[in-house]
mmCIF file of C-alpha atoms and ligand atoms in Angstrom:
data_model
loop_
_atom_site.group_PDB
_atom_site.id
_atom_site.type_symbol
_atom_site.label_atom_id
_atom_site.label_comp_id
_atom_site.label_asym_id
_atom_site.label_seq_id
_atom_site.Cartn_x
_atom_site.Cartn_y
_atom_site.Cartn_z
ATOM 1 C CA UNK A 1 63.211 -172.384 63.595
ATOM 2 C CA UNK A 2 60.954 -173.553 60.960
ATOM 3 C CA UNK A 3 60.695 -176.660 58.868
ATOM 4 C CA UNK A 4 62.134 -176.843 55.318
ATOM 5 C CA UNK A 5 59.902 -174.994 52.811
ATOM 6 C CA UNK A 6 60.404 -172.357 50.257
ATOM 7 C CA UNK A 7 59.639 -168.837 51.740
ATOM 8 C CA UNK A 8 59.709 -165.458 50.468
ATOM 9 C CA UNK A 9 61.599 -162.632 52.287
ATOM 10 C CA UNK A 10 61.219 -159.066 52.618
ATOM 11 C CA UNK A 11 62.961 -156.027 54.474
ATOM 12 C CA UNK A 12 60.671 -154.892 57.219
ATOM 13 C CA UNK A 13 62.832 -152.358 59.076
ATOM 14 C CA UNK A 14 66.040 -150.232 58.544
ATOM 15 C CA UNK A 15 68.328 -148.260 60.826
ATOM 16 C CA UNK A 16 71.566 -146.714 60.753
ATOM 17 C CA UNK A 17 74.364 -144.856 62.939
ATOM 18 C CA UNK A 18 77.126 -142.512 62.448
ATOM 19 C CA UNK A 19 79.651 -140.907 64.588
ATOM 20 C CA UNK A 20 79.007 -137.307 65.416
ATOM 21 C CA UNK A 21 82.420 -135.964 64.656
ATOM 22 C CA UNK A 22 82.373 -134.480 60.997
ATOM 23 C CA UNK A 23 85.492 -134.025 59.182
ATOM 24 C CA UNK A 24 85.312 -131.667 56.018
ATOM 25 C CA UNK A 25 87.500 -131.725 52.916
ATOM 26 C CA UNK A 26 89.052 -128.474 54.266
ATOM 27 C CA UNK A 27 90.098 -130.034 57.383
ATOM 28 C CA UNK A 28 91.638 -133.075 55.322
ATOM 29 C CA UNK A 29 93.658 -130.392 53.676
ATOM 30 C CA UNK A 30 95.432 -129.544 56.888
ATOM 31 C CA UNK A 31 96.277 -133.340 57.330
ATOM 32 C CA UNK A 32 97.654 -134.226 53.858
ATOM 33 C CA UNK A 33 98.335 -132.431 50.732
ATOM 34 C CA UNK A 34 94.947 -132.358 49.070
ATOM 35 C CA UNK A 35 92.178 -129.853 48.451
ATOM 36 C CA UNK A 36 88.280 -129.720 48.546
ATOM 37 C CA UNK A 37 88.458 -129.060 44.828
ATOM 38 C CA UNK A 38 90.396 -132.290 44.185
ATOM 39 C CA UNK A 39 88.418 -134.517 46.490
ATOM 40 C CA UNK A 40 84.875 -133.149 45.569
ATOM 41 C CA UNK A 41 85.671 -133.414 41.769
ATOM 42 C CA UNK A 42 87.241 -136.857 41.797
ATOM 43 C CA UNK A 43 84.975 -138.486 44.343
ATOM 44 C CA UNK A 44 81.938 -136.363 45.158
ATOM 45 C CA UNK A 45 82.838 -136.426 48.839
ATOM 46 C CA UNK A 46 82.512 -133.214 50.850
ATOM 47 C CA UNK A 47 82.775 -134.683 54.342
ATOM 48 C CA UNK A 48 83.009 -137.877 56.293
ATOM 49 C CA UNK A 49 82.212 -138.965 59.849
ATOM 50 C CA UNK A 50 84.902 -140.553 61.974
ATOM 51 C CA UNK A 51 84.694 -142.525 65.287
ATOM 52 C CA UNK A 52 87.169 -140.715 67.414
ATOM 53 C CA UNK A 53 85.959 -141.644 70.862
ATOM 54 C CA UNK A 54 88.451 -143.664 72.734
ATOM 55 C CA UNK A 55 87.425 -147.307 73.422
ATOM 56 C CA UNK A 56 84.684 -147.081 70.742
ATOM 57 C CA UNK A 57 84.565 -149.597 67.965
ATOM 58 C CA UNK A 58 82.378 -150.956 64.982
ATOM 59 C CA UNK A 59 80.402 -152.900 67.494
ATOM 60 C CA UNK A 60 79.057 -149.681 69.008
ATOM 61 C CA UNK A 61 77.938 -148.200 65.675
ATOM 62 C CA UNK A 62 76.572 -151.738 64.541
ATOM 63 C CA UNK A 63 74.562 -151.924 67.780
ATOM 64 C CA UNK A 64 73.230 -148.435 67.575
ATOM 65 C CA UNK A 65 71.876 -149.056 64.031
ATOM 66 C CA UNK A 66 70.384 -152.403 64.931
ATOM 67 C CA UNK A 67 68.562 -151.033 67.968
ATOM 68 C CA UNK A 68 66.895 -148.179 65.472
ATOM 69 C CA UNK A 69 65.854 -150.857 63.137
ATOM 70 C CA UNK A 70 64.297 -152.975 66.043
ATOM 71 C CA UNK A 71 62.767 -150.144 67.715
ATOM 72 C CA UNK A 72 61.336 -148.661 64.569
ATOM 73 C CA UNK A 73 58.871 -151.731 64.341
ATOM 74 C CA UNK A 74 58.763 -152.302 68.291
ATOM 75 C CA UNK A 75 60.233 -155.760 67.494
ATOM 76 C CA UNK A 76 60.960 -158.121 70.592
ATOM 77 C CA UNK A 77 64.746 -158.751 70.145
ATOM 78 C CA UNK A 78 64.367 -162.227 71.376
ATOM 79 C CA UNK A 79 62.378 -163.249 68.162
ATOM 80 C CA UNK A 80 65.662 -162.448 65.977
ATOM 81 C CA UNK A 81 66.909 -165.887 64.776
ATOM 82 C CA UNK A 82 70.067 -164.863 63.132
ATOM 83 C CA UNK A 83 72.474 -161.808 63.125
ATOM 84 C CA UNK A 84 75.098 -161.410 60.159
ATOM 85 C CA UNK A 85 77.462 -158.565 60.758
ATOM 86 C CA UNK A 86 79.155 -157.530 57.467
ATOM 87 C CA UNK A 87 82.486 -155.765 58.420
ATOM 88 C CA UNK A 88 85.995 -155.778 57.651
ATOM 89 C CA UNK A 89 87.030 -153.704 60.581
ATOM 90 C CA UNK A 90 85.908 -156.035 63.541
ATOM 91 C CA UNK A 91 87.363 -155.210 67.052
ATOM 92 C CA UNK A 92 87.786 -158.971 67.541
ATOM 93 C CA UNK A 93 89.241 -161.083 64.745
ATOM 94 C CA UNK A 94 87.031 -164.064 66.075
ATOM 95 C CA UNK A 95 83.935 -161.945 65.142
ATOM 96 C CA UNK A 96 82.107 -159.022 66.549
ATOM 97 C CA UNK A 97 78.503 -159.933 65.991
ATOM 98 C CA UNK A 98 78.267 -162.059 69.167
ATOM 99 C CA UNK A 99 78.948 -158.903 71.186
ATOM 100 C CA UNK A 100 76.082 -157.109 69.153
ATOM 101 C CA UNK A 101 73.782 -160.191 69.904
ATOM 102 C CA UNK A 102 74.339 -159.474 73.675
ATOM 103 C CA UNK A 103 73.964 -155.882 73.608
ATOM 104 C CA UNK A 104 70.618 -155.840 71.737
ATOM 105 C CA UNK A 105 69.245 -158.693 73.806
ATOM 106 C CA UNK A 106 68.782 -161.117 70.815
ATOM 107 C CA UNK A 107 69.112 -164.000 73.249
ATOM 108 C CA UNK A 108 67.805 -166.598 70.825
ATOM 109 C CA UNK A 109 70.073 -165.400 67.742
ATOM 110 C CA UNK A 110 72.876 -167.028 66.021
ATOM 111 C CA UNK A 111 75.464 -164.496 65.192
ATOM 112 C CA UNK A 112 78.467 -164.264 62.953
ATOM 113 C CA UNK A 113 80.669 -161.999 60.812
ATOM 114 C CA UNK A 114 81.106 -161.927 57.085
ATOM 115 C CA UNK A 115 84.267 -160.332 55.677
ATOM 116 C CA UNK A 116 83.714 -159.164 52.177
ATOM 117 C CA UNK A 117 84.568 -155.360 52.488
ATOM 118 C CA UNK A 118 82.241 -153.275 50.346
ATOM 119 C CA UNK A 119 80.402 -156.035 48.945
ATOM 120 C CA UNK A 120 79.710 -157.412 52.670
ATOM 121 C CA UNK A 121 76.208 -156.065 53.050
ATOM 122 C CA UNK A 122 75.046 -157.520 49.695
ATOM 123 C CA UNK A 123 76.323 -160.795 50.489
ATOM 124 C CA UNK A 124 75.004 -160.691 54.036
ATOM 125 C CA UNK A 125 71.492 -160.123 52.688
ATOM 126 C CA UNK A 126 71.691 -162.838 50.183
ATOM 127 C CA UNK A 127 72.855 -165.054 52.978
ATOM 128 C CA UNK A 128 70.031 -164.262 55.145
ATOM 129 C CA UNK A 129 67.680 -164.744 52.161
ATOM 130 C CA UNK A 130 69.066 -168.274 51.886
ATOM 131 C CA UNK A 131 68.317 -169.125 55.551
ATOM 132 C CA UNK A 132 64.864 -167.635 55.273
ATOM 133 C CA UNK A 133 63.857 -169.275 51.895
ATOM 134 C CA UNK A 134 64.668 -172.647 52.857
ATOM 135 C CA UNK A 135 62.562 -172.409 56.138
ATOM 136 C CA UNK A 136 65.455 -172.345 58.576
ATOM 137 C CA UNK A 137 64.877 -168.798 59.999
ATOM 138 C CA UNK A 138 62.124 -166.175 60.301
ATOM 139 C CA UNK A 139 63.712 -163.022 61.324
ATOM 140 C CA UNK A 140 67.365 -162.159 60.309
ATOM 141 C CA UNK A 141 69.219 -159.097 61.255
ATOM 142 C CA UNK A 142 71.868 -157.999 58.659
ATOM 143 C CA UNK A 143 74.247 -155.316 59.526
ATOM 144 C CA UNK A 144 76.832 -153.571 57.367
ATOM 145 C CA UNK A 145 79.360 -151.673 59.456
ATOM 146 C CA UNK A 146 82.953 -150.378 59.189
ATOM 147 C CA UNK A 147 85.508 -148.245 60.833
ATOM 148 C CA UNK A 148 87.937 -148.036 58.263
ATOM 149 C CA UNK A 149 89.288 -144.978 59.913
ATOM 150 C CA UNK A 150 91.136 -147.255 62.279
ATOM 151 C CA UNK A 151 92.873 -148.948 59.301
ATOM 152 C CA UNK A 152 93.687 -146.019 56.999
ATOM 153 C CA UNK A 153 97.201 -144.536 56.836
ATOM 154 C CA UNK A 154 96.350 -140.901 57.619
ATOM 155 C CA UNK A 155 99.510 -139.637 55.814
ATOM 156 C CA UNK A 156 98.297 -141.482 52.536
ATOM 157 C CA UNK A 157 96.387 -138.756 50.512
ATOM 158 C CA UNK A 158 95.332 -141.350 47.918
ATOM 159 C CA UNK A 159 93.152 -143.446 50.469
ATOM 160 C CA UNK A 160 92.611 -141.311 53.707
ATOM 161 C CA UNK A 161 90.408 -138.873 52.066
ATOM 162 C CA UNK A 162 87.971 -141.440 50.815
ATOM 163 C CA UNK A 163 86.649 -143.324 53.758
ATOM 164 C CA UNK A 164 84.281 -142.780 56.670
ATOM 165 C CA UNK A 165 82.594 -144.671 59.538
ATOM 166 C CA UNK A 166 79.204 -145.812 59.723
ATOM 167 C CA UNK A 167 76.841 -148.731 60.428
ATOM 168 C CA UNK A 168 73.549 -149.755 58.499
ATOM 169 C CA UNK A 169 71.101 -152.424 59.483
ATOM 170 C CA UNK A 170 67.866 -154.167 57.878
ATOM 171 C CA UNK A 171 65.546 -156.648 59.521
ATOM 172 C CA UNK A 172 64.594 -159.356 56.842
ATOM 173 C CA UNK A 173 61.456 -161.237 57.662
ATOM 174 C CA UNK A 174 60.085 -164.367 55.951
ATOM 175 C CA UNK A 175 56.849 -163.821 54.076
ATOM 176 C CA UNK A 176 54.568 -165.990 51.757
ATOM 177 C CA UNK A 177 56.445 -166.338 48.470
ATOM 178 C CA UNK A 178 54.097 -164.140 46.513
ATOM 179 C CA UNK A 179 54.996 -161.236 48.680
ATOM 180 C CA UNK A 180 58.686 -162.081 48.340
ATOM 181 C CA UNK A 181 60.463 -158.756 47.924
ATOM 182 C CA UNK A 182 63.967 -160.174 47.103
ATOM 183 C CA UNK A 183 63.378 -161.008 43.455
ATOM 184 C CA UNK A 184 66.875 -161.992 42.341
ATOM 185 C CA UNK A 185 70.466 -161.654 43.108
ATOM 186 C CA UNK A 186 73.946 -162.194 41.350
ATOM 187 C CA UNK A 187 77.298 -162.482 43.169
ATOM 188 C CA UNK A 188 80.756 -162.716 41.837
ATOM 189 C CA UNK A 189 84.466 -162.780 42.863
ATOM 190 C CA UNK A 190 87.719 -162.476 40.748
ATOM 191 C CA UNK A 191 90.455 -163.318 43.167
ATOM 192 C CA UNK A 192 92.958 -162.454 40.624
ATOM 193 C CA UNK A 193 92.901 -159.012 41.455
ATOM 194 C CA UNK A 194 92.639 -159.301 45.244
ATOM 195 C CA UNK A 195 95.923 -156.962 45.673
ATOM 196 C CA UNK A 196 94.138 -153.926 44.100
ATOM 197 C CA UNK A 197 92.534 -153.417 47.539
ATOM 198 C CA UNK A 198 93.658 -154.983 50.665
ATOM 199 C CA UNK A 199 94.543 -154.677 54.420
ATOM 200 C CA UNK A 200 97.244 -157.200 54.152
ATOM 201 C CA UNK A 201 98.895 -159.090 56.980
ATOM 202 C CA UNK A 202 102.458 -158.782 57.149
ATOM 203 C CA UNK A 203 104.902 -161.227 58.739
ATOM 204 C CA UNK A 204 108.018 -159.951 60.741
ATOM 205 C CA UNK A 205 111.140 -160.848 59.175
ATOM 206 C CA UNK A 206 112.444 -162.607 62.157
ATOM 207 C CA UNK A 207 110.822 -165.965 63.270
ATOM 208 C CA UNK A 208 110.310 -167.121 66.774
ATOM 209 C CA UNK A 209 113.622 -168.333 67.957
ATOM 210 C CA UNK A 210 112.609 -171.763 69.113
ATOM 211 C CA UNK A 211 109.395 -172.591 67.150
ATOM 212 C CA UNK A 212 110.831 -171.013 63.936
ATOM 213 C CA UNK A 213 107.259 -169.408 62.985
ATOM 214 C CA UNK A 214 106.562 -166.040 61.805
ATOM 215 C CA UNK A 215 104.078 -163.691 63.250
ATOM 216 C CA UNK A 216 102.900 -160.248 62.008
ATOM 217 C CA UNK A 217 100.413 -157.600 62.077
ATOM 218 C CA UNK A 218 97.858 -155.925 59.636
ATOM 219 C CA UNK A 219 99.068 -153.048 57.493
ATOM 220 C CA UNK A 220 96.957 -150.129 56.457
ATOM 221 C CA UNK A 221 94.399 -150.069 53.617
ATOM 222 C CA UNK A 222 96.201 -150.041 50.182
ATOM 223 C CA UNK A 223 94.280 -149.564 46.871
ATOM 224 C CA UNK A 224 94.942 -149.424 43.244
ATOM 225 C CA UNK A 225 92.204 -146.941 42.782
ATOM 226 C CA UNK A 226 92.408 -146.642 38.969
ATOM 227 C CA UNK A 227 91.993 -150.468 38.618
ATOM 228 C CA UNK A 228 89.208 -150.683 40.992
ATOM 229 C CA UNK A 229 87.365 -147.766 39.375
ATOM 230 C CA UNK A 230 87.733 -149.707 36.064
ATOM 231 C CA UNK A 231 86.478 -152.932 37.364
ATOM 232 C CA UNK A 232 83.486 -151.097 39.111
ATOM 233 C CA UNK A 233 82.446 -149.415 35.968
ATOM 234 C CA UNK A 234 82.851 -152.425 33.770
ATOM 235 C CA UNK A 235 81.447 -155.308 36.110
ATOM 236 C CA UNK A 236 78.537 -153.799 37.813
ATOM 237 C CA UNK A 237 76.313 -152.766 34.855
ATOM 238 C CA UNK A 238 76.912 -156.551 33.739
ATOM 239 C CA UNK A 239 75.949 -157.750 37.137
ATOM 240 C CA UNK A 240 72.938 -155.583 37.094
ATOM 241 C CA UNK A 241 71.812 -156.399 33.531
ATOM 242 C CA UNK A 242 72.079 -160.250 34.196
ATOM 243 C CA UNK A 243 69.947 -159.979 37.244
ATOM 244 C CA UNK A 244 67.324 -157.959 35.295
ATOM 245 C CA UNK A 245 67.441 -160.185 32.323
ATOM 246 C CA UNK A 246 66.618 -163.164 34.486
ATOM 247 C CA UNK A 247 63.593 -161.416 35.813
ATOM 248 C CA UNK A 248 62.619 -160.525 32.112
ATOM 249 C CA UNK A 249 62.850 -156.872 33.411
ATOM 250 C CA UNK A 250 64.631 -153.844 31.737
ATOM 251 C CA UNK A 251 66.425 -150.846 33.199
ATOM 252 C CA UNK A 252 62.989 -148.996 32.477
ATOM 253 C CA UNK A 253 61.599 -150.887 35.236
ATOM 254 C CA UNK A 254 63.945 -149.717 37.826
ATOM 255 C CA UNK A 255 62.706 -146.982 40.034
ATOM 256 C CA UNK A 256 65.861 -146.704 42.450
ATOM 257 C CA UNK A 257 69.473 -147.364 41.776
ATOM 258 C CA UNK A 258 71.604 -147.842 44.930
ATOM 259 C CA UNK A 259 75.206 -148.582 44.593
ATOM 260 C CA UNK A 260 78.078 -148.784 46.995
ATOM 261 C CA UNK A 261 78.879 -145.228 47.862
ATOM 262 C CA UNK A 262 82.504 -145.235 46.558
ATOM 263 C CA UNK A 263 82.820 -142.642 44.256
ATOM 264 C CA UNK A 264 80.114 -140.161 42.511
ATOM 265 C CA UNK A 265 81.756 -140.642 39.187
ATOM 266 C CA UNK A 266 81.454 -144.394 39.463
ATOM 267 C CA UNK A 267 77.698 -144.202 40.381
ATOM 268 C CA UNK A 268 76.963 -141.862 37.756
ATOM 269 C CA UNK A 269 78.936 -143.737 35.131
ATOM 270 C CA UNK A 270 77.117 -146.934 35.881
ATOM 271 C CA UNK A 271 73.711 -145.199 35.882
ATOM 272 C CA UNK A 272 74.671 -143.582 32.391
ATOM 273 C CA UNK A 273 75.595 -147.209 31.009
ATOM 274 C CA UNK A 274 72.257 -148.537 32.196
ATOM 275 C CA UNK A 275 70.437 -145.403 30.741
ATOM 276 C CA UNK A 276 68.854 -144.918 34.333
ATOM 277 C CA UNK A 277 68.188 -141.170 35.000
ATOM 278 C CA UNK A 278 70.123 -139.342 37.591
ATOM 279 C CA UNK A 279 66.809 -138.750 39.450
ATOM 280 C CA UNK A 280 66.537 -142.476 40.347
ATOM 281 C CA UNK A 281 69.961 -142.637 41.877
ATOM 282 C CA UNK A 282 70.342 -142.716 45.652
ATOM 283 C CA UNK A 283 73.448 -140.941 46.666
ATOM 284 C CA UNK A 284 74.481 -139.579 50.089
ATOM 285 C CA UNK A 285 78.304 -140.178 49.540
ATOM 286 C CA UNK A 286 78.939 -136.336 49.864
ATOM 287 C CA UNK A 287 78.139 -136.473 53.571
ATOM 288 C CA UNK A 288 79.687 -139.825 54.673
ATOM 289 C CA UNK A 289 82.549 -140.752 52.239
ATOM 290 C CA UNK A 290 82.997 -144.499 51.318
ATOM 291 C CA UNK A 291 81.732 -146.271 54.533
ATOM 292 C CA UNK A 292 82.363 -149.792 52.906
ATOM 293 C CA UNK A 293 79.936 -152.322 54.149
ATOM 294 C CA UNK A 294 77.729 -149.714 55.751
ATOM 295 C CA UNK A 295 77.390 -147.540 52.590
ATOM 296 C CA UNK A 296 74.166 -149.248 51.271
ATOM 297 C CA UNK A 297 72.126 -149.572 54.283
ATOM 298 C CA UNK A 298 73.182 -146.276 55.480
ATOM 299 C CA UNK A 299 71.705 -144.746 52.223
ATOM 300 C CA UNK A 300 68.876 -147.126 52.125
ATOM 301 C CA UNK A 301 67.849 -146.158 55.728
ATOM 302 C CA UNK A 302 68.021 -142.411 54.713
ATOM 303 C CA UNK A 303 65.636 -142.673 51.758
ATOM 304 C CA UNK A 304 63.252 -144.921 53.865
ATOM 305 C CA UNK A 305 63.252 -142.241 56.536
ATOM 306 C CA UNK A 306 62.517 -139.424 53.974
ATOM 307 C CA UNK A 307 59.730 -141.419 52.741
ATOM 308 C CA UNK A 308 61.103 -141.554 49.255
ATOM 309 C CA UNK A 309 60.383 -145.101 48.326
ATOM 310 C CA UNK A 310 57.074 -146.165 47.644
ATOM 311 C CA UNK A 311 55.538 -149.634 48.140
ATOM 312 C CA UNK A 312 56.271 -151.850 44.945
ATOM 313 C CA UNK A 313 59.044 -149.644 43.814
ATOM 314 C CA UNK A 314 61.801 -151.712 42.022
ATOM 315 C CA UNK A 315 65.177 -151.154 43.839
ATOM 316 C CA UNK A 316 68.407 -152.212 42.351
ATOM 317 C CA UNK A 317 71.296 -152.654 44.805
ATOM 318 C CA UNK A 318 74.816 -153.282 43.767
ATOM 319 C CA UNK A 319 78.062 -153.576 45.971
ATOM 320 C CA UNK A 320 81.555 -153.975 44.891
ATOM 321 C CA UNK A 321 85.084 -153.890 46.361
ATOM 322 C CA UNK A 322 87.854 -155.836 47.864
ATOM 323 C CA UNK A 323 88.259 -159.370 46.705
ATOM 324 C CA UNK A 324 87.422 -158.252 44.127
ATOM 325 C CA UNK A 325 83.912 -159.227 44.796
ATOM 326 C CA UNK A 326 80.714 -157.526 43.430
ATOM 327 C CA UNK A 327 77.002 -158.390 43.589
ATOM 328 C CA UNK A 328 73.343 -157.283 42.975
ATOM 329 C CA UNK A 329 70.148 -157.585 44.537
ATOM 330 C CA UNK A 330 66.743 -156.636 42.916
ATOM 331 C CA UNK A 331 64.068 -155.760 45.385
ATOM 332 C CA UNK A 332 60.482 -154.918 45.205
ATOM 333 C CA UNK A 333 59.656 -152.772 48.225
HETATM 334 O O1 LIG B 401 85.128 -149.043 48.355
HETATM 335 C C1 LIG B 401 85.820 -149.819 47.459
HETATM 336 C C2 LIG B 401 86.037 -149.523 46.084
HETATM 337 N N1 LIG B 401 86.757 -148.588 45.815
HETATM 338 C C3 LIG B 401 86.434 -147.703 44.831
HETATM 339 O O2 LIG B 401 85.705 -147.907 44.140
HETATM 340 C C4 LIG B 401 87.535 -146.507 44.571
HETATM 341 C C5 LIG B 401 87.670 -146.501 43.087
HETATM 342 N N2 LIG B 401 88.725 -145.510 42.581
HETATM 343 C C6 LIG B 401 88.501 -144.222 42.648
HETATM 344 O O3 LIG B 401 87.694 -143.684 43.310
HETATM 345 C C7 LIG B 401 89.709 -143.236 42.189
HETATM 346 O O4 LIG B 401 90.675 -144.064 41.497
HETATM 347 C C8 LIG B 401 90.321 -142.421 43.222
HETATM 348 C C9 LIG B 401 89.371 -141.358 43.619
HETATM 349 C C10 LIG B 401 90.736 -143.214 44.543
HETATM 350 C C11 LIG B 401 91.442 -141.478 42.795
HETATM 351 O O5 LIG B 401 91.145 -140.948 41.685
HETATM 352 P P1 LIG B 401 91.933 -140.905 40.314
HETATM 353 O O6 LIG B 401 91.402 -140.097 39.194
HETATM 354 O O7 LIG B 401 91.957 -142.384 39.657
HETATM 355 O O8 LIG B 401 93.312 -140.439 40.771
HETATM 356 P P2 LIG B 401 94.764 -141.042 40.541
HETATM 357 O O9 LIG B 401 94.873 -142.169 41.537
HETATM 358 O O10 LIG B 401 95.043 -141.448 39.270
HETATM 359 O O11 LIG B 401 95.601 -139.714 40.884
HETATM 360 C C12 LIG B 401 95.593 -138.661 40.158
HETATM 361 C C13 LIG B 401 96.614 -137.515 40.627
HETATM 362 C C14 LIG B 401 97.979 -138.172 40.999
HETATM 363 O O12 LIG B 401 99.071 -137.167 40.793
HETATM 364 P P3 LIG B 401 99.859 -137.264 39.540
HETATM 365 O O13 LIG B 401 100.736 -138.568 39.532
HETATM 366 O O14 LIG B 401 98.821 -137.230 38.372
HETATM 367 O O15 LIG B 401 100.859 -136.101 39.576
HETATM 368 C C15 LIG B 401 98.025 -138.378 42.452
HETATM 369 O O16 LIG B 401 98.994 -138.313 43.246
HETATM 370 O O17 LIG B 401 95.995 -137.172 41.916
HETATM 371 C C16 LIG B 401 96.975 -137.251 42.897
HETATM 372 N N3 LIG B 401 96.339 -137.379 44.110
HETATM 373 C C17 LIG B 401 95.734 -136.435 44.949
HETATM 374 N N4 LIG B 401 95.959 -135.268 44.707
HETATM 375 C C18 LIG B 401 95.295 -134.308 45.704
HETATM 376 C C19 LIG B 401 96.028 -138.564 44.822
HETATM 377 N N5 LIG B 401 95.094 -138.434 45.786
HETATM 378 C C20 LIG B 401 95.082 -136.926 46.007
HETATM 379 C C21 LIG B 401 94.491 -136.313 46.842
HETATM 380 N N6 LIG B 401 94.634 -134.766 46.686
HETATM 381 N N7 LIG B 401 93.949 -136.698 48.005
#
């Protein structure tokens, strides 16, 4: 812990983990009435990874992604001050971050979960940034991880073809403010549309005979795809523009556009609205499907490993999804 002062923050390492089991669109068409042609043309997805091993959960993927980020820079896990796990598919409703803290040996870290679906990673990074910039913490591990395969109705073709399981992690470290790489952010929620995308808790009809209270269970993912699509294509460009405007930047200054990997048509429509050319768009959706909170750090780790990003590149990151919540971060790499 450090004393109160304004600090910069930068991403110093990345990691990711995916299950080994690949399920192609052709395989999906043996489960529900669909086709590779429908899935690929509507979404850009070719295959997804599913966590099929008995007893494995989001914690296992998140731990693997975290260890990769830690080992890439030979960091001592005990120097991590805070772990933020963005997930909407925890294996413990009280939170899964503390299990990861134990598994990676981050004995000095506070650990907690954030539930914000596909915007969770962006909100996690912004939260980490607050703790770093006010001088509270120096090293923060932010993980985006989801195993929505456990929450999907595998007989519902309108949702089950979309999702895949994965985890991605970044380590964010304080730095002098002139080296600050998180330049600006913007976050928004419109709860009026919460029902468009949810994993709702449903109460049983019969109450407890003595206490008269109702218990229940969580349902499957339900989504009004058309409405979520329209929301993403209209709100995400506005969020990005407001962030760039505040930095006196234009879309011409953007080197990379990294959006939540939900649908290739959404990604390209947003890029087109912003006049950002397709060769600046980061996309790995075809291989993994929509991995919810994991999609942004998973794609980021991939381009970092491929050495595609150069020092000082401007990266625009934007997440959107259930809530409905959306947000942008502008980074200088
Ligand atoms: O990560 C959180 C954010 N989520 C998103 O961003 C998702 C945003 N929405 C979408 O990506 C798209 O809305 C979808 C890909 C989910 C759906 O695409 P769409 O073009 O909006 O299709 P639709 O839901 O309007 O369905 C069109 C037709 C329907 O048939 P009819 O009524 O026209 O006869 C559906 O029953 O396609 C049918 N359909 C399918 N057909 C074959 C729906 N799912 C499938 C399927 N295979 N898997």
